[in-house]
């Protein structure tokens, strides 16, 4: 809960920490609570996180970190067995078919509310591991290119805009 946010050892992953399919580790709040109470809720690398409340469906794969992180009540954590790789599931959840499937579990029309048990019952097509890896790898490679392109375009636009602003003062 927002009232529990205070300096502490455990970081809390919230909806605002999920952006463009990634977990933003640097902007999380912390809570001060006994480790033994939170240890079983601690996120591990490869957990798939998906929003269960709010106005936008977001999914991400929890990355490797030295921080102790738990998910807020607005996030569902999916810990997979070896038959499904996290990257494949994330892509499926973001796909038009996966998004419609997730949306079918929503309760409420304006603000979504998804029950974790419903997500656990969702039927996901599971191809062999080789195809899952191929799909996930292609996605990640192209996502990296996309991010680099956006970064370069943003830097170029900033440079051009500042140059034009400087001309206004001449």
Tab-separated table of C-alpha atoms in Angstrom:
chain	number	residue	atom	x	y	z
A	1	UNK	CA	0.000	0.000	0.000
A	2	UNK	CA	1.130	3.573	-0.611
A	3	UNK	CA	1.137	4.215	3.143
A	4	UNK	CA	3.773	1.478	3.601
A	5	UNK	CA	6.297	3.184	1.309
A	6	UNK	CA	9.324	4.274	3.337
A	7	UNK	CA	13.058	3.765	3.148
A	8	UNK	CA	13.864	0.087	3.496
A	9	UNK	CA	15.707	-2.906	2.072
A	10	UNK	CA	12.959	-4.216	-0.192
A	11	UNK	CA	12.035	-2.474	-3.423
A	12	UNK	CA	8.449	-2.601	-4.715
A	13	UNK	CA	7.703	-3.153	-8.395
A	14	UNK	CA	4.644	-1.170	-9.412
A	15	UNK	CA	2.846	-0.448	-12.688
A	16	UNK	CA	4.794	2.791	-13.143
A	17	UNK	CA	8.035	0.756	-13.142
A	18	UNK	CA	6.984	-1.110	-16.301
A	19	UNK	CA	7.663	0.781	-19.513
A	20	UNK	CA	7.992	-0.417	-23.102
A	21	UNK	CA	7.988	-4.027	-21.957
A	22	UNK	CA	10.870	-3.544	-19.542
A	23	UNK	CA	11.285	-3.231	-15.785
A	24	UNK	CA	12.694	0.136	-14.693
A	25	UNK	CA	14.751	-0.838	-11.660
A	26	UNK	CA	15.992	2.675	-10.854
A	27	UNK	CA	12.639	4.270	-10.045
A	28	UNK	CA	11.140	1.834	-7.515
A	29	UNK	CA	9.989	2.810	-4.039
A	30	UNK	CA	11.116	0.833	-1.000
A	31	UNK	CA	9.403	-0.514	2.086
A	32	UNK	CA	10.724	-1.303	5.528
A	33	UNK	CA	9.554	-4.772	6.520
A	34	UNK	CA	11.080	-7.880	8.036
A	35	UNK	CA	12.889	-9.992	5.449
A	36	UNK	CA	11.283	-13.212	6.648
A	37	UNK	CA	7.828	-11.785	5.827
A	38	UNK	CA	8.767	-10.784	2.289
A	39	UNK	CA	11.314	-13.421	1.237
A	40	UNK	CA	8.718	-15.760	-0.270
A	41	UNK	CA	7.389	-12.924	-2.452
A	42	UNK	CA	10.805	-11.886	-3.753
A	43	UNK	CA	11.028	-11.684	-7.544
A	44	UNK	CA	13.696	-13.668	-9.348
A	45	UNK	CA	15.278	-13.269	-12.766
A	46	UNK	CA	12.980	-14.609	-15.466
A	47	UNK	CA	9.689	-14.048	-13.645
A	48	UNK	CA	7.093	-12.685	-16.062
A	49	UNK	CA	5.179	-9.772	-14.561
A	50	UNK	CA	1.857	-8.511	-15.857
A	51	UNK	CA	-0.403	-5.732	-14.632
A	52	UNK	CA	-3.693	-6.814	-13.109
A	53	UNK	CA	-5.140	-3.384	-12.316
A	54	UNK	CA	-5.102	-0.011	-13.981
A	55	UNK	CA	-5.958	1.115	-17.469
A	56	UNK	CA	-3.207	-0.483	-19.587
A	57	UNK	CA	-2.017	-4.075	-19.921
A	58	UNK	CA	1.750	-4.251	-19.456
A	59	UNK	CA	4.059	-7.257	-19.365
A	60	UNK	CA	7.791	-7.605	-18.768
A	61	UNK	CA	10.444	-10.099	-17.795
A	62	UNK	CA	12.069	-9.420	-14.453
A	63	UNK	CA	15.819	-8.906	-15.051
A	64	UNK	CA	18.851	-9.960	-13.025
A	65	UNK	CA	19.466	-7.546	-10.157
A	66	UNK	CA	21.128	-7.481	-6.771
A	67	UNK	CA	18.127	-5.603	-5.337
A	68	UNK	CA	15.531	-7.377	-3.236
A	69	UNK	CA	12.261	-6.733	-5.064
A	70	UNK	CA	8.654	-7.714	-4.456
A	71	UNK	CA	5.665	-6.982	-6.670
A	72	UNK	CA	2.900	-4.629	-5.602
A	73	UNK	CA	-0.699	-5.829	-5.425
A	74	UNK	CA	-1.188	-4.358	-8.929
A	75	UNK	CA	1.173	-6.898	-10.503
A	76	UNK	CA	0.741	-10.625	-11.153
A	77	UNK	CA	3.965	-12.642	-11.094
A	78	UNK	CA	4.201	-15.709	-13.327
A	79	UNK	CA	7.025	-18.112	-12.485
A	80	UNK	CA	7.380	-20.578	-15.322
A	81	UNK	CA	8.339	-24.205	-15.510
A	82	UNK	CA	11.027	-25.343	-17.923
A	83	UNK	CA	8.543	-26.026	-20.775
A	84	UNK	CA	7.966	-22.308	-21.443
A	85	UNK	CA	10.624	-19.634	-21.675
A	86	UNK	CA	9.851	-16.164	-20.255
A	87	UNK	CA	10.590	-14.282	-23.483
A	88	UNK	CA	8.113	-16.394	-25.413
A	89	UNK	CA	5.342	-15.905	-22.830
A	90	UNK	CA	5.919	-12.138	-22.714
A	91	UNK	CA	5.646	-11.924	-26.506
A	92	UNK	CA	2.478	-14.010	-26.439
A	93	UNK	CA	0.905	-11.776	-23.761
A	94	UNK	CA	1.712	-8.674	-25.861
A	95	UNK	CA	0.432	-10.202	-29.104
A	96	UNK	CA	-3.070	-9.362	-30.372
A	97	UNK	CA	-4.278	-12.888	-29.493
A	98	UNK	CA	-2.673	-12.842	-26.037
A	99	UNK	CA	-3.915	-9.332	-25.278
A	100	UNK	CA	-7.483	-10.327	-26.234
A	101	UNK	CA	-7.202	-13.416	-24.052
A	102	UNK	CA	-5.983	-11.367	-21.083
A	103	UNK	CA	-8.732	-8.812	-21.738
A	104	UNK	CA	-11.348	-11.601	-21.637
A	105	UNK	CA	-10.407	-12.184	-17.982
A	106	UNK	CA	-10.838	-8.529	-17.024
A	107	UNK	CA	-13.484	-7.613	-14.531
A	108	UNK	CA	-14.564	-4.034	-14.881
A	109	UNK	CA	-14.725	-2.016	-18.069
A	110	UNK	CA	-12.838	1.228	-17.364
A	111	UNK	CA	-10.296	0.131	-14.767
A	112	UNK	CA	-9.176	-3.425	-15.353
A	113	UNK	CA	-9.057	-5.945	-12.563
A	114	UNK	CA	-7.672	-9.383	-13.345
A	115	UNK	CA	-7.708	-12.307	-10.945
A	116	UNK	CA	-4.340	-14.125	-10.731
A	117	UNK	CA	-6.169	-17.458	-10.746
A	118	UNK	CA	-7.672	-16.627	-14.136
A	119	UNK	CA	-4.215	-15.946	-15.587
A	120	UNK	CA	-3.087	-19.307	-14.202
A	121	UNK	CA	-5.891	-21.011	-16.154
A	122	UNK	CA	-5.077	-19.258	-19.431
A	123	UNK	CA	-4.264	-21.623	-22.283
A	124	UNK	CA	-1.112	-20.563	-24.092
A	125	UNK	CA	0.054	-22.321	-27.271
A	126	UNK	CA	3.426	-23.852	-26.423
A	127	UNK	CA	5.651	-24.775	-29.374
A	128	UNK	CA	8.887	-26.700	-28.821
A	129	UNK	CA	11.683	-24.924	-26.959
A	130	UNK	CA	13.725	-24.361	-30.120
A	131	UNK	CA	10.925	-22.350	-31.746
A	132	UNK	CA	10.236	-20.463	-28.496
A	133	UNK	CA	13.923	-19.503	-28.302
A	134	UNK	CA	13.975	-18.477	-31.959
A	135	UNK	CA	10.914	-16.236	-31.523
A	136	UNK	CA	12.234	-14.696	-28.294
A	137	UNK	CA	15.708	-14.095	-29.761
A	138	UNK	CA	14.351	-12.448	-32.907
A	139	UNK	CA	12.121	-10.236	-30.764
A	140	UNK	CA	14.998	-9.179	-28.482
A	141	UNK	CA	17.384	-8.504	-31.378
A	142	UNK	CA	14.854	-6.301	-33.145
A	143	UNK	CA	13.740	-4.626	-29.918
A	144	UNK	CA	17.374	-3.614	-29.300
A	145	UNK	CA	17.576	-2.140	-32.811
A	146	UNK	CA	14.289	-0.305	-32.186
A	147	UNK	CA	15.566	1.185	-28.893
A	148	UNK	CA	18.884	2.256	-30.467
A	149	UNK	CA	17.037	3.873	-33.376
A	150	UNK	CA	14.694	5.779	-31.045
A	151	UNK	CA	17.637	6.917	-28.909
A	152	UNK	CA	19.590	8.147	-31.970
A	153	UNK	CA	16.536	9.938	-33.381
A	154	UNK	CA	15.825	11.578	-30.013
A	155	UNK	CA	19.434	12.738	-29.652
A	156	UNK	CA	19.421	14.108	-33.221
A	157	UNK	CA	16.122	15.925	-32.674
A	158	UNK	CA	17.407	17.469	-29.440
A	159	UNK	CA	20.564	18.665	-31.217
A	160	UNK	CA	18.603	20.147	-34.154
A	161	UNK	CA	16.030	21.780	-31.887
A	162	UNK	CA	18.719	23.340	-29.669
A	163	UNK	CA	20.546	24.587	-32.754
A	164	UNK	CA	17.350	26.258	-33.966
A	165	UNK	CA	16.763	27.783	-30.524
A	166	UNK	CA	20.306	29.190	-30.608
A	167	UNK	CA	19.566	30.842	-33.972
A	168	UNK	CA	16.623	32.633	-32.366
A	169	UNK	CA	19.026	34.434	-30.037
A	170	UNK	CA	21.504	35.513	-32.737
